[in-house]
CSV table of C-alpha atoms in Angstrom, one decimal:
chain,number,residue,atom,x,y,z
A,57,MET,CA,3.6,-60.9,-10.5
A,58,TYR,CA,2.1,-59.6,-7.3
A,59,PRO,CA,-0.7,-61.6,-5.8
A,60,ILE,CA,-4.0,-60.0,-6.4
A,61,THR,CA,-4.6,-59.6,-2.6
A,62,ARG,CA,-1.5,-57.3,-2.3
A,63,LEU,CA,-2.5,-54.9,-5.0
A,64,PRO,CA,-4.6,-52.5,-2.8
A,65,SER,CA,-1.7,-52.0,-0.4
A,66,ILE,CA,0.7,-51.5,-3.2
A,67,LEU,CA,-1.6,-48.9,-4.8
A,68,LEU,CA,-2.0,-47.2,-1.5
A,69,ALA,CA,1.7,-47.0,-1.0
A,70,CYS,CA,2.1,-45.5,-4.5
A,71,TYR,CA,-0.6,-42.9,-3.8
A,72,LEU,CA,1.0,-41.9,-0.5
A,73,ALA,CA,4.4,-41.5,-2.2
A,74,LEU,CA,3.0,-39.3,-4.9
A,75,ALA,CA,1.1,-37.2,-2.4
A,76,ALA,CA,4.2,-36.7,-0.4
A,77,LEU,CA,5.9,-35.5,-3.6
A,78,TRP,CA,3.1,-33.2,-4.6
A,79,GLN,CA,2.5,-31.5,-1.2
A,80,PRO,CA,5.7,-29.4,-1.2
A,81,ALA,CA,5.1,-28.4,-4.8
A,82,LEU,CA,1.6,-27.2,-4.0
A,83,ALA,CA,2.9,-25.3,-1.0
A,84,GLN,CA,5.4,-23.5,-3.2
A,85,GLN,CA,2.7,-22.5,-5.7
A,86,THR,CA,0.6,-20.7,-3.1
A,87,PRO,CA,2.5,-18.5,-0.7
A,88,ASP,CA,0.8,-17.8,2.7
A,89,ALA,CA,-1.2,-14.6,3.1
A,90,THR,CA,1.5,-12.7,4.9
A,91,GLU,CA,4.0,-13.5,2.2
A,92,ILE,CA,1.6,-12.4,-0.6
A,93,VAL,CA,1.1,-9.0,1.2
A,94,ARG,CA,4.9,-8.7,1.8
A,95,ARG,CA,5.7,-9.3,-1.9
A,96,ALA,CA,3.0,-6.8,-3.1
A,97,ASP,CA,4.2,-4.1,-0.6
A,98,GLN,CA,7.8,-4.6,-1.5
A,99,LYS,CA,7.0,-4.3,-5.2
A,100,MET,CA,5.5,-0.8,-4.8
A,101,ARG,CA,8.0,0.3,-2.1
A,102,GLY,CA,11.4,-1.2,-2.9
A,103,GLU,CA,14.3,-0.8,-0.4
A,104,SER,CA,14.0,2.9,-1.2
A,105,SER,CA,12.1,5.0,-3.8
A,106,ARG,CA,11.7,8.4,-5.4
A,107,SER,CA,8.5,9.4,-7.2
A,108,GLU,CA,6.7,12.3,-9.0
A,109,ILE,CA,3.0,12.3,-8.6
A,110,THR,CA,-0.1,14.4,-9.5
A,111,MET,CA,-2.9,14.3,-7.0
A,112,ARG,CA,-6.3,15.2,-8.4
A,113,ILE,CA,-9.1,15.9,-5.9
A,114,VAL,CA,-12.5,15.6,-7.6
A,115,ARG,CA,-15.7,16.9,-6.1
A,116,PRO,CA,-19.2,17.3,-7.7
A,117,SER,CA,-18.7,21.0,-8.4
A,118,TRP,CA,-14.9,21.5,-8.6
A,119,GLU,CA,-11.5,19.8,-9.1
A,120,ARG,CA,-8.1,20.6,-7.7
A,121,GLU,CA,-4.6,19.3,-8.6
A,122,LEU,CA,-1.4,19.1,-6.5
A,123,SER,CA,2.0,18.2,-7.8
A,124,LEU,CA,4.0,16.1,-5.4
A,125,LYS,CA,7.5,14.6,-5.0
A,126,GLY,CA,8.0,11.6,-2.7
A,127,TRP,CA,10.9,9.7,-1.1
A,128,SER,CA,10.9,6.6,1.0
A,129,LEU,CA,13.3,4.3,2.8
A,130,GLY,CA,11.9,1.0,4.0
A,131,SER,CA,8.8,1.3,6.0
A,132,GLU,CA,10.3,3.6,8.6
A,133,PHE,CA,11.1,6.8,6.6
A,134,SER,CA,9.1,8.8,4.0
A,135,LEU,CA,9.0,12.4,2.9
A,136,ILE,CA,6.4,14.1,0.7
A,137,LEU,CA,6.9,17.6,-0.8
A,138,VAL,CA,4.2,19.7,-2.5
A,139,THR,CA,5.7,21.4,-5.6
A,140,ALA,CA,2.5,23.0,-7.0
A,141,PRO,CA,0.3,25.0,-7.0
A,142,ALA,CA,2.4,28.0,-5.9
A,143,ARG,CA,0.3,28.7,-2.8
A,144,ASP,CA,1.1,25.2,-1.4
A,145,ALA,CA,4.6,24.7,-2.8
A,146,GLY,CA,7.2,23.9,-0.2
A,147,THR,CA,4.8,22.2,2.2
A,148,ALA,CA,6.2,18.9,3.4
A,149,TYR,CA,5.4,15.9,5.5
A,150,LEU,CA,8.0,13.7,7.1
A,151,LYS,CA,7.8,10.3,8.7
A,152,ARG,CA,10.6,9.0,11.0
A,153,GLY,CA,9.6,5.8,12.7
A,154,ASN,CA,6.4,6.6,14.6
A,155,GLU,CA,6.7,10.4,14.4
A,156,ILE,CA,5.1,12.5,11.7
A,157,TRP,CA,6.1,16.1,11.1
A,158,HIS,CA,4.5,18.8,9.0
A,159,TRP,CA,6.5,21.8,7.6
A,160,LEU,CA,4.5,25.0,6.8
A,161,PRO,CA,6.8,27.4,4.9
A,162,ASP,CA,4.3,30.3,5.0
A,163,ILE,CA,4.6,30.6,8.8
A,164,ASN,CA,8.1,29.1,9.0
A,165,ARG,CA,6.9,26.4,11.4
A,166,THR,CA,7.4,22.7,11.9
A,167,VAL,CA,4.5,20.9,13.6
A,168,LYS,CA,4.5,17.3,15.0
A,169,LEU,CA,1.2,15.6,14.3
A,170,PRO,CA,-0.5,13.8,17.2
A,171,PRO,CA,-1.7,10.3,16.6
A,172,SER,CA,-5.3,11.5,16.7
A,173,MET,CA,-4.7,13.4,13.4
A,174,MET,CA,-3.6,10.3,11.4
A,175,SER,CA,-7.1,9.4,10.2
A,176,GLN,CA,-7.9,13.0,9.1
A,177,SER,CA,-7.9,14.1,5.5
A,178,TRP,CA,-4.5,15.0,3.9
A,179,MET,CA,-4.8,18.5,2.3
A,180,GLY,CA,-8.5,18.1,1.7
A,181,SER,CA,-8.2,14.9,-0.3
A,182,ASP,CA,-9.8,11.4,0.3
A,183,PHE,CA,-6.5,10.1,1.5
A,184,SER,CA,-5.7,10.4,5.2
A,185,ASN,CA,-2.4,11.4,6.8
A,186,ASN,CA,-1.8,7.7,7.5
A,187,ASP,CA,-2.4,6.7,3.9
A,188,LEU,CA,0.2,9.2,2.5
A,189,VAL,CA,3.0,8.7,4.9
A,190,ARG,CA,2.1,5.1,5.9
A,191,GLU,CA,2.5,5.4,9.6
A,192,SER,CA,1.2,1.8,9.8
A,193,SER,CA,2.6,-1.1,7.9
A,194,ILE,CA,0.3,-3.5,6.1
A,195,VAL,CA,2.9,-6.2,6.6
A,196,SER,CA,3.9,-5.9,10.3
A,197,ASP,CA,0.8,-4.3,11.9
A,198,TYR,CA,-1.8,-6.8,10.7
A,199,GLU,CA,-2.7,-10.5,10.8
A,200,HIS,CA,-3.3,-11.8,7.3
A,201,SER,CA,-5.6,-14.6,6.1
A,202,LEU,CA,-6.6,-15.9,2.7
A,203,ALA,CA,-10.3,-15.2,2.2
A,204,GLY,CA,-10.8,-16.7,-1.3
A,205,ASP,CA,-10.2,-15.9,-4.9
A,206,SER,CA,-11.6,-13.1,-7.0
A,207,THR,CA,-11.1,-11.3,-10.3
A,208,VAL,CA,-10.3,-7.6,-10.6
A,209,SER,CA,-10.0,-5.9,-14.0
A,210,GLY,CA,-9.7,-9.3,-15.7
A,211,ARG,CA,-6.8,-10.4,-13.4
A,212,GLU,CA,-7.1,-13.4,-11.0
A,213,CYS,CA,-6.5,-12.2,-7.5
A,214,TRP,CA,-6.1,-13.5,-4.0
A,215,ARG,CA,-8.5,-11.8,-1.5
A,216,ILE,CA,-6.5,-11.1,1.7
A,217,GLU,CA,-8.3,-10.1,4.9
A,218,MET,CA,-6.2,-8.1,7.4
A,219,THR,CA,-7.0,-7.5,11.0
A,220,PRO,CA,-4.9,-5.3,13.2
A,221,LYS,CA,-2.5,-6.7,15.8
A,222,PRO,CA,-3.1,-5.6,19.4
A,223,ASP,CA,-1.7,-2.1,20.0
A,224,ALA,CA,-0.8,-1.6,16.3
A,225,PRO,CA,-1.0,2.1,15.3
A,226,VAL,CA,-3.8,1.5,12.8
A,227,VAL,CA,-7.0,3.3,12.2
A,228,TRP,CA,-9.0,0.6,10.5
A,229,GLY,CA,-11.0,-2.3,11.9
A,230,THR,CA,-10.4,-4.5,8.9
A,231,VAL,CA,-8.6,-4.1,5.5
A,232,VAL,CA,-9.4,-6.3,2.5
A,233,SER,CA,-6.8,-6.3,-0.3
A,234,TYR,CA,-7.1,-7.9,-3.7
A,235,ILE,CA,-3.6,-8.9,-5.0
A,236,SER,CA,-3.1,-10.3,-8.5
A,237,LYS,CA,-1.7,-13.8,-8.5
A,238,GLN,CA,0.6,-13.4,-11.5
A,239,GLU,CA,2.4,-10.1,-10.7
A,240,TYR,CA,1.5,-9.2,-7.1
A,241,LEU,CA,-0.3,-6.0,-8.0
A,242,GLN,CA,-2.5,-4.4,-5.4
A,243,LEU,CA,-5.6,-3.8,-7.6
A,244,ARG,CA,-8.2,-3.0,-4.9
A,245,THR,CA,-8.1,-2.3,-1.2
A,246,GLU,CA,-11.2,-1.9,1.0
A,247,PHE,CA,-11.1,-0.1,4.3
A,248,TYR,CA,-13.7,-1.0,7.0
A,249,ASP,CA,-14.3,0.7,10.4
A,250,GLU,CA,-14.4,-1.2,13.7
A,251,GLU,CA,-18.1,-1.9,13.2
A,252,GLY,CA,-17.4,-3.6,9.8
A,253,LEU,CA,-18.8,-0.8,7.7
A,254,LEU,CA,-17.0,0.0,4.4
A,255,VAL,CA,-15.5,3.5,4.6
A,256,LYS,CA,-13.6,3.8,1.3
A,257,THR,CA,-12.1,1.8,-1.5
A,258,MET,CA,-8.8,2.3,-3.3
A,259,GLU,CA,-8.5,1.0,-6.9
A,260,GLY,CA,-5.2,0.5,-8.8
A,261,SER,CA,-5.2,0.7,-12.6
A,262,ASP,CA,-3.2,1.8,-15.7
A,263,ILE,CA,-0.7,-1.0,-15.3
A,264,ALA,CA,2.6,0.0,-16.8
A,265,SER,CA,6.4,-0.6,-16.3
A,266,MET,CA,8.3,1.9,-14.2
A,267,ASP,CA,12.0,1.4,-13.5
A,268,GLY,CA,11.7,-2.2,-14.6
A,269,ARG,CA,8.7,-3.1,-12.5
A,270,THR,CA,5.1,-3.6,-13.6
A,271,ILE,CA,2.9,-1.6,-11.3
A,272,PRO,CA,-0.5,0.3,-11.1
A,273,THR,CA,0.3,3.9,-12.1
A,274,ARG,CA,-3.1,5.3,-11.2
A,275,MET,CA,-4.5,4.9,-7.7
A,276,VAL,CA,-8.1,6.1,-7.0
A,277,MET,CA,-9.5,6.5,-3.5
A,278,ILE,CA,-13.3,6.5,-3.4
A,279,PRO,CA,-15.2,7.3,-0.2
A,280,ALA,CA,-18.2,5.0,0.4
A,281,ASP,CA,-20.8,7.6,1.5
A,282,GLU,CA,-19.9,10.7,-0.6
A,283,ALA,CA,-21.3,10.5,-4.1
A,284,GLY,CA,-19.1,12.2,-6.7
A,285,HIS,CA,-16.0,12.4,-4.5
A,286,ARG,CA,-12.7,10.7,-5.4
A,287,THR,CA,-9.0,11.4,-5.3
A,288,GLU,CA,-6.6,10.2,-7.9
A,289,LEU,CA,-2.8,9.6,-7.6
A,290,LEU,CA,-1.2,9.6,-11.0
A,291,TYR,CA,2.4,8.4,-11.0
A,292,HIS,CA,4.7,10.1,-13.6
A,293,SER,CA,7.9,8.5,-12.4
A,294,LEU,CA,8.8,6.0,-9.8
A,295,ALA,CA,12.4,4.9,-9.3
A,296,PHE,CA,13.4,2.1,-6.9
A,297,ASP,CA,16.5,1.4,-4.8
A,298,VAL,CA,17.8,4.9,-5.2
A,299,GLY,CA,20.4,4.8,-2.4
A,300,LEU,CA,18.8,7.0,0.2
A,301,GLU,CA,20.2,7.2,3.7
A,302,ALA,CA,18.2,7.7,7.0
A,303,SER,CA,19.9,11.1,7.4
A,304,PHE,CA,18.0,12.3,4.3
A,305,PHE,CA,14.7,12.1,6.3
A,306,SER,CA,15.4,14.9,8.9
A,307,THR,CA,13.3,17.9,9.9
A,308,GLN,CA,16.1,20.1,8.6
A,309,ASN,CA,16.0,18.5,5.2
A,310,MET,CA,12.2,18.7,4.8
A,311,LYS,CA,12.6,22.5,4.7
A,312,ARG,CA,15.2,22.6,1.9
A,313,VAL,CA,14.5,19.5,-0.2
A,314,GLU,CA,13.5,20.3,-3.8
């Protein structure tokens, strides 16, 4: 039997040994903020993707719908084609690296968008050019920090605060994202300007399985200072890892893709 005077040191040694065993386990349970954002982004993006989407623009006195097809490869390449209504069909947007191109079939002209246009509205919606073609990357262009826990639509979420890295091609002062702990779903994202004022909020809902992944299939962008305004993205199909090559994302192909 150990002498009574040695018991405290033995108990302390046992505690330290257990703590050493538990610390790696706890670290594995909670990824760091950048890893959480990377997993959530990868879940919606995949290595490559192909999608069919309806965009519904809602205003107090009218509504408008656009049918879209989209393709992406990593974070460097994306292409969006408008397929309806007829007056807009054939219009396309292409991203290659840091360059954004706009194809206007009515005037048979391709236009390269300057960086100053990235924050402007995309075809009259509440999404910006940057939102649709994702010039910036929420993974590589921001510093991430865990800002607490929250609950969105009944799901426990991490609250991640993102601040832009110096010289990153971003238009926001701060972005706050709510990502579910169980399935890495981006359920809410708040966009703030450089003065810290909320500009708009994007909500993800209608959770469903598409191509084997559980994702939000309805994304709604709501401007903070325009009552009755919102734009909805409704995913009808989303396929991942579809084997696209970089050559698919060319200014020549944006004119003929269907």
